[in-house]
mmCIF file of C-alpha atoms in Angstrom:
data_model
loop_
_atom_site.group_PDB
_atom_site.id
_atom_site.type_symbol
_atom_site.label_atom_id
_atom_site.label_comp_id
_atom_site.label_asym_id
_atom_site.label_seq_id
_atom_site.Cartn_x
_atom_site.Cartn_y
_atom_site.Cartn_z
ATOM 1 C CA MET A 267 -50.282 -22.424 39.630
ATOM 2 C CA ARG A 268 -51.233 -26.309 39.643
ATOM 3 C CA ALA A 269 -54.347 -25.091 41.538
ATOM 4 C CA LEU A 270 -55.236 -22.616 39.221
ATOM 5 C CA ARG A 271 -54.868 -25.227 36.110
ATOM 6 C CA ILE A 272 -57.033 -27.727 37.723
ATOM 7 C CA LEU A 273 -59.664 -24.558 38.547
ATOM 8 C CA LEU A 274 -59.654 -23.945 34.782
ATOM 9 C CA ILE A 275 -59.953 -27.391 33.227
ATOM 10 C CA ILE A 276 -62.906 -27.864 35.592
ATOM 11 C CA VAL A 277 -64.541 -24.677 34.575
ATOM 12 C CA VAL A 278 -63.990 -25.485 30.697
ATOM 13 C CA ILE A 279 -65.269 -28.998 31.507
ATOM 14 C CA LEU A 280 -68.391 -27.868 33.367
ATOM 15 C CA GLY A 281 -69.190 -25.031 30.675
ATOM 16 C CA GLY A 282 -69.033 -28.029 28.096
ATOM 17 C CA LEU A 283 -71.438 -29.503 30.072
ATOM 18 C CA PHE A 284 -73.577 -26.671 30.190
ATOM 19 C CA VAL A 285 -73.112 -26.362 26.564
ATOM 20 C CA ALA A 286 -74.076 -30.014 25.790
ATOM 21 C CA ALA A 287 -77.226 -29.813 27.957
ATOM 22 C CA ASP A 288 -78.265 -27.128 26.610
ATOM 23 C CA ARG A 289 -78.052 -28.158 23.398
ATOM 24 C CA VAL A 290 -79.475 -31.381 24.375
ATOM 25 C CA ALA A 291 -82.275 -29.182 25.931
ATOM 26 C CA VAL A 292 -83.109 -27.385 22.355
ATOM 27 C CA HIS A 293 -83.164 -30.251 20.142
ATOM 28 C CA PHE A 294 -85.722 -31.877 22.812
ATOM 29 C CA ALA A 295 -88.066 -28.671 22.733
ATOM 30 C CA GLU A 296 -87.445 -28.504 19.054
ATOM 31 C CA SER A 297 -88.887 -31.685 18.908
ATOM 32 C CA GLU A 298 -91.739 -31.404 21.532
ATOM 33 C CA ALA A 299 -92.791 -28.064 19.808
ATOM 34 C CA ALA A 300 -93.193 -29.233 16.655
ATOM 35 C CA SER A 301 -95.424 -32.375 17.732
ATOM 36 C CA LYS A 302 -97.288 -29.701 19.464
ATOM 37 C CA ALA A 303 -97.882 -27.426 16.773
ATOM 38 C CA GLN A 304 -99.084 -30.253 14.632
ATOM 39 C CA GLN A 305 -101.488 -31.405 16.793
ATOM 40 C CA THR A 306 -103.059 -27.696 17.352
ATOM 41 C CA GLN A 307 -102.897 -26.207 13.477
ATOM 42 C CA GLY A 308 -104.068 -29.854 12.383
ATOM 43 C CA LEU A 309 -101.162 -30.531 10.365
ATOM 44 C CA SER A 310 -100.833 -33.728 8.199
ATOM 45 C CA GLU A 311 -97.211 -34.398 9.302
ATOM 46 C CA LYS A 312 -95.042 -32.706 11.377
ATOM 47 C CA PRO A 313 -93.127 -29.452 10.961
ATOM 48 C CA ASP A 314 -89.861 -28.013 11.409
ATOM 49 C CA VAL A 315 -88.667 -26.136 14.402
ATOM 50 C CA SER A 316 -85.401 -24.588 14.917
ATOM 51 C CA ILE A 317 -85.223 -22.121 17.907
ATOM 52 C CA HIS A 318 -82.477 -19.377 17.744
ATOM 53 C CA GLY A 319 -79.994 -18.049 20.408
ATOM 54 C CA PHE A 320 -77.929 -19.142 23.402
ATOM 55 C CA PRO A 321 -78.315 -20.210 26.137
ATOM 56 C CA PHE A 322 -81.646 -21.863 25.571
ATOM 57 C CA LEU A 323 -81.920 -22.664 29.092
ATOM 58 C CA THR A 324 -81.595 -19.436 30.319
ATOM 59 C CA GLN A 325 -84.583 -18.284 27.843
ATOM 60 C CA VAL A 326 -86.882 -21.331 29.000
ATOM 61 C CA ALA A 327 -86.273 -19.763 32.395
ATOM 62 C CA ALA A 328 -87.233 -16.783 31.176
ATOM 63 C CA LYS A 329 -90.493 -18.419 29.642
ATOM 64 C CA LYS A 330 -89.741 -16.302 26.184
ATOM 65 C CA LEU A 331 -87.708 -17.290 23.088
ATOM 66 C CA ASP A 332 -86.341 -15.003 21.557
ATOM 67 C CA ASP A 333 -85.736 -16.190 18.043
ATOM 68 C CA VAL A 334 -87.925 -19.197 16.128
ATOM 69 C CA THR A 335 -88.427 -20.392 12.475
ATOM 70 C CA VAL A 336 -91.303 -22.834 12.134
ATOM 71 C CA THR A 337 -90.921 -24.600 8.402
ATOM 72 C CA ALA A 338 -94.984 -26.389 7.731
ATOM 73 C CA LYS A 339 -95.755 -28.432 4.830
ATOM 74 C CA GLY A 340 -99.275 -29.719 3.166
ATOM 75 C CA ILE A 341 -101.489 -26.655 5.138
ATOM 76 C CA THR A 342 -105.009 -27.374 4.033
ATOM 77 C CA ALA A 343 -106.616 -24.303 4.392
ATOM 78 C CA GLY A 344 -110.170 -24.466 4.249
ATOM 79 C CA THR A 345 -112.697 -27.410 3.638
ATOM 80 C CA GLY A 346 -114.730 -28.849 0.904
ATOM 81 C CA GLY A 347 -114.515 -27.566 -2.771
ATOM 82 C CA SER A 348 -113.160 -24.384 -1.365
ATOM 83 C CA ALA A 349 -110.246 -25.997 0.479
ATOM 84 C CA LEU A 350 -106.525 -24.181 -0.631
ATOM 85 C CA ARG A 351 -103.687 -26.723 -0.102
ATOM 86 C CA ILE A 352 -100.522 -24.469 0.678
ATOM 87 C CA GLU A 353 -97.434 -26.661 -0.387
ATOM 88 C CA ARG A 354 -95.007 -24.988 2.026
ATOM 89 C CA PHE A 355 -95.128 -21.869 5.000
ATOM 90 C CA THR A 356 -92.490 -20.809 6.677
ATOM 91 C CA ALA A 357 -92.614 -18.239 9.444
ATOM 92 C CA ASP A 358 -89.916 -16.410 11.585
ATOM 93 C CA LEU A 359 -91.391 -15.623 15.267
ATOM 94 C CA ARG A 360 -89.785 -13.656 17.597
ATOM 95 C CA GLY A 361 -90.669 -13.000 20.985
ATOM 96 C CA VAL A 362 -92.130 -16.422 21.895
ATOM 97 C CA ARG A 363 -93.705 -16.312 24.987
ATOM 98 C CA LEU A 364 -94.314 -19.238 27.002
ATOM 99 C CA GLY A 365 -97.289 -19.821 29.711
ATOM 100 C CA ASN A 366 -99.928 -22.648 30.835
ATOM 101 C CA GLY A 367 -97.055 -24.692 32.316
ATOM 102 C CA PHE A 368 -95.442 -24.383 28.676
ATOM 103 C CA ALA A 369 -98.406 -25.525 27.253
ATOM 104 C CA SER A 370 -99.598 -22.426 25.242
ATOM 105 C CA ALA A 371 -96.737 -20.286 23.185
ATOM 106 C CA VAL A 372 -97.733 -16.844 21.625
ATOM 107 C CA ALA A 373 -95.174 -14.818 19.300
ATOM 108 C CA ASP A 374 -95.186 -11.194 19.866
ATOM 109 C CA THR A 375 -94.268 -10.561 15.485
ATOM 110 C CA ALA A 376 -93.992 -13.038 12.927
ATOM 111 C CA ASP A 377 -92.712 -12.433 9.584
ATOM 112 C CA GLY A 378 -93.010 -15.569 7.144
ATOM 113 C CA SER A 379 -94.450 -16.166 3.583
ATOM 114 C CA ALA A 380 -96.722 -19.089 1.628
ATOM 115 C CA LEU A 381 -96.266 -21.146 -1.423
ATOM 116 C CA VAL A 382 -99.458 -22.270 -3.054
ATOM 117 C CA THR A 383 -98.722 -24.338 -6.202
ATOM 118 C CA TYR A 384 -100.729 -23.677 -9.818
ATOM 119 C CA ALA A 385 -101.619 -27.367 -9.516
ATOM 120 C CA ASP A 386 -103.262 -26.536 -6.203
ATOM 121 C CA LEU A 387 -104.513 -23.604 -7.060
ATOM 122 C CA THR A 388 -106.398 -25.506 -9.813
ATOM 123 C CA LYS A 389 -107.996 -28.148 -7.602
ATOM 124 C CA ALA A 390 -109.317 -25.194 -5.646
ATOM 125 C CA ALA A 391 -110.555 -23.507 -8.587
ATOM 126 C CA PRO A 392 -114.367 -23.673 -10.012
ATOM 127 C CA ASP A 393 -114.710 -25.992 -12.285
ATOM 128 C CA GLY A 394 -113.268 -26.494 -15.764
ATOM 129 C CA VAL A 395 -110.438 -23.690 -14.617
ATOM 130 C CA SER A 396 -107.401 -24.244 -14.964
ATOM 131 C CA VAL A 397 -104.338 -22.040 -13.821
ATOM 132 C CA ALA A 398 -100.602 -21.383 -14.717
ATOM 133 C CA TYR A 399 -97.906 -19.034 -14.444
ATOM 134 C CA GLY A 400 -98.591 -15.846 -16.562
ATOM 135 C CA GLY A 401 -94.959 -14.674 -16.860
ATOM 136 C CA ALA A 402 -93.830 -10.929 -14.821
ATOM 137 C CA ALA A 403 -95.949 -8.292 -15.227
ATOM 138 C CA ALA A 404 -94.506 -4.607 -15.906
ATOM 139 C CA ASN A 405 -96.012 -3.209 -12.980
ATOM 140 C CA GLY A 406 -94.974 -6.148 -10.470
ATOM 141 C CA LYS A 407 -98.256 -7.361 -9.196
ATOM 142 C CA GLY A 408 -98.805 -11.106 -9.765
ATOM 143 C CA LYS A 409 -99.910 -12.303 -13.117
ATOM 144 C CA VAL A 410 -101.349 -15.839 -13.701
ATOM 145 C CA LYS A 411 -102.778 -17.573 -16.607
ATOM 146 C CA VAL A 412 -106.176 -18.944 -16.194
ATOM 147 C CA THR A 413 -108.058 -20.863 -19.082
ATOM 148 C CA VAL A 414 -112.017 -21.780 -18.806
ATOM 149 C CA SER A 415 -113.482 -24.870 -20.617
ATOM 150 C CA LEU A 416 -117.511 -24.046 -20.712
ATOM 151 C CA SER A 417 -120.007 -26.021 -22.126
ATOM 152 C CA LEU A 418 -123.075 -23.914 -22.810
ATOM 153 C CA PRO A 419 -126.738 -24.339 -24.627
ATOM 154 C CA VAL A 420 -126.646 -23.832 -28.233
ATOM 155 C CA VAL A 421 -123.299 -22.109 -28.148
ATOM 156 C CA GLY A 422 -121.702 -25.382 -27.586
ATOM 157 C CA THR A 423 -118.190 -25.441 -25.610
ATOM 158 C CA VAL A 424 -116.230 -22.382 -25.467
ATOM 159 C CA LYS A 425 -113.025 -22.247 -24.161
ATOM 160 C CA ARG A 426 -111.060 -18.805 -23.169
ATOM 161 C CA SER A 427 -107.494 -17.756 -21.757
ATOM 162 C CA VAL A 428 -106.743 -15.409 -19.543
ATOM 163 C CA VAL A 429 -104.231 -13.156 -18.114
ATOM 164 C CA SER A 430 -105.190 -12.492 -14.305
ATOM 165 C CA GLN A 431 -103.917 -10.605 -11.579
ATOM 166 C CA VAL A 432 -103.485 -12.211 -8.275
ATOM 167 C CA SER A 433 -103.994 -9.988 -5.589
ATOM 168 C CA VAL A 434 -104.462 -10.135 -1.251
ATOM 169 C CA THR A 435 -108.132 -8.765 -0.111
ATOM 170 C CA GLY A 436 -109.345 -8.463 3.573
ATOM 171 C CA GLY A 437 -105.860 -10.177 5.432
ATOM 172 C CA ASN A 438 -106.560 -13.651 4.524
ATOM 173 C CA THR A 439 -107.789 -14.373 0.881
ATOM 174 C CA ILE A 440 -106.641 -14.882 -2.509
ATOM 175 C CA GLN A 441 -108.202 -13.260 -5.358
ATOM 176 C CA LEU A 442 -107.986 -14.109 -8.944
ATOM 177 C CA HIS A 443 -109.414 -11.001 -11.341
ATOM 178 C CA ALA A 444 -108.804 -11.026 -15.418
ATOM 179 C CA ASP A 445 -108.482 -7.327 -16.883
ATOM 180 C CA SER A 446 -110.230 -8.309 -19.736
ATOM 181 C CA ILE A 447 -111.638 -11.490 -21.553
ATOM 182 C CA PRO A 448 -110.362 -11.860 -25.723
ATOM 183 C CA ASN A 449 -112.138 -13.032 -28.441
ATOM 184 C CA VAL A 450 -116.058 -13.028 -27.092
ATOM 185 C CA SER A 451 -117.067 -11.002 -30.607
ATOM 186 C CA GLY A 452 -120.539 -12.684 -31.934
ATOM 187 C CA LEU A 453 -121.298 -14.392 -28.598
ATOM 188 C CA PRO A 454 -124.203 -13.238 -26.519
ATOM 189 C CA SER A 455 -122.925 -10.722 -23.641
ATOM 190 C CA SER A 456 -124.000 -13.474 -21.039
ATOM 191 C CA VAL A 457 -121.384 -15.761 -21.839
ATOM 192 C CA GLU A 458 -118.766 -13.095 -21.116
ATOM 193 C CA THR A 459 -120.823 -12.927 -17.834
ATOM 194 C CA GLN A 460 -120.686 -16.930 -17.304
ATOM 195 C CA ILE A 461 -116.969 -16.750 -18.076
ATOM 196 C CA ARG A 462 -115.876 -14.219 -15.938
ATOM 197 C CA GLY A 463 -118.106 -15.461 -13.225
ATOM 198 C CA GLN A 464 -116.150 -19.251 -13.267
ATOM 199 C CA ILE A 465 -112.067 -17.352 -14.032
ATOM 200 C CA ASP A 466 -112.698 -14.707 -11.184
ATOM 201 C CA PHE A 467 -112.574 -16.680 -8.054
ATOM 202 C CA ALA A 468 -110.846 -15.800 -4.503
ATOM 203 C CA ARG A 469 -109.836 -18.575 -1.951
ATOM 204 C CA LYS A 470 -109.237 -17.905 1.524
ATOM 205 C CA LEU A 471 -106.109 -19.325 3.390
ATOM 206 C CA VAL A 472 -107.584 -20.479 6.658
ATOM 207 C CA GLY A 473 -105.240 -23.045 8.071
ATOM 208 C CA LEU A 474 -102.585 -20.487 9.250
ATOM 209 C CA PRO A 475 -102.020 -19.277 12.912
ATOM 210 C CA GLU A 476 -104.056 -16.829 14.831
ATOM 211 C CA GLY A 477 -102.921 -13.151 14.523
ATOM 212 C CA ILE A 478 -101.238 -14.394 10.829
ATOM 213 C CA GLU A 479 -102.195 -11.879 7.817
ATOM 214 C CA LEU A 480 -101.749 -12.034 4.196
ATOM 215 C CA LYS A 481 -100.086 -8.648 2.847
ATOM 216 C CA SER A 482 -98.781 -9.513 -1.002
ATOM 217 C CA VAL A 483 -98.341 -11.689 -3.481
ATOM 218 C CA ASP A 484 -95.971 -12.743 -5.858
ATOM 219 C CA THR A 485 -95.679 -15.123 -9.003
ATOM 220 C CA SER A 486 -92.980 -17.268 -10.009
ATOM 221 C CA PRO A 487 -92.766 -21.102 -12.395
ATOM 222 C CA ASP A 488 -93.222 -22.173 -9.004
ATOM 223 C CA GLY A 489 -96.183 -20.896 -7.567
ATOM 224 C CA ILE A 490 -97.790 -18.241 -5.875
ATOM 225 C CA THR A 491 -96.011 -16.611 -3.121
ATOM 226 C CA VAL A 492 -97.900 -15.327 -0.187
ATOM 227 C CA ALA A 493 -95.915 -13.100 1.996
ATOM 228 C CA ALA A 494 -97.352 -12.739 5.254
ATOM 229 C CA THR A 495 -97.050 -10.898 8.970
ATOM 230 C CA GLY A 496 -98.819 -10.978 11.895
ATOM 231 C CA THR A 497 -98.686 -10.136 15.952
ATOM 232 C CA LYS A 498 -99.412 -12.100 19.322
ATOM 233 C CA VAL A 499 -99.827 -15.183 16.934
ATOM 234 C CA VAL A 500 -100.874 -18.155 18.610
ATOM 235 C CA LEU A 501 -98.931 -21.162 17.862
ATOM 236 C CA ALA A 502 -100.245 -23.152 20.663
ATOM 237 C CA ASP A 503 -103.327 -22.978 23.630
#
């Protein structure tokens, strides 16, 4: 009986050491993955990476992680005047396959969301255009308030505010479109055309990982939230 107790104690100690080693390994891997993602995606700061499932070491041996959550902040999508900053992007990645000596990582599937603030959307808008929360829409589609101020020859300064729908097009683009432009009576039709040319605009979210596709958009006082999904999502290569 004494020998059996000693054996059980040894098993418990070894099991505890395995768990400890497993947790140390997963924390190290999360840090390394975050650094690699920052380098690969050109992020301004290191993202948060959480590797789920136990044990971790057996997943590494199989070169496939069951479930990984990544949260990145301050992503710049696009370049130049059309660049759009993403405040926060969160993705749940499943079946992350590791390759090339653990230097590459590709997820079988992914679901996530990107938050774009109205301040950042305004910075990416055409000159003289600002974007704010437009309240909840009865049809469930995202609505924003778009205000434009134009200085036009003869007419002078024209300022209009409209409620625009926000939608996703082409799998990677956010589109703003006003159903109508109020209070244009008495002004030349060309003025309405110029106003619409400013307030109806689109911006691409090109800073997201390869394989991610935008699906839908929702609005809230904090900004617009874009739902995304994908297959064969490249995290590092």
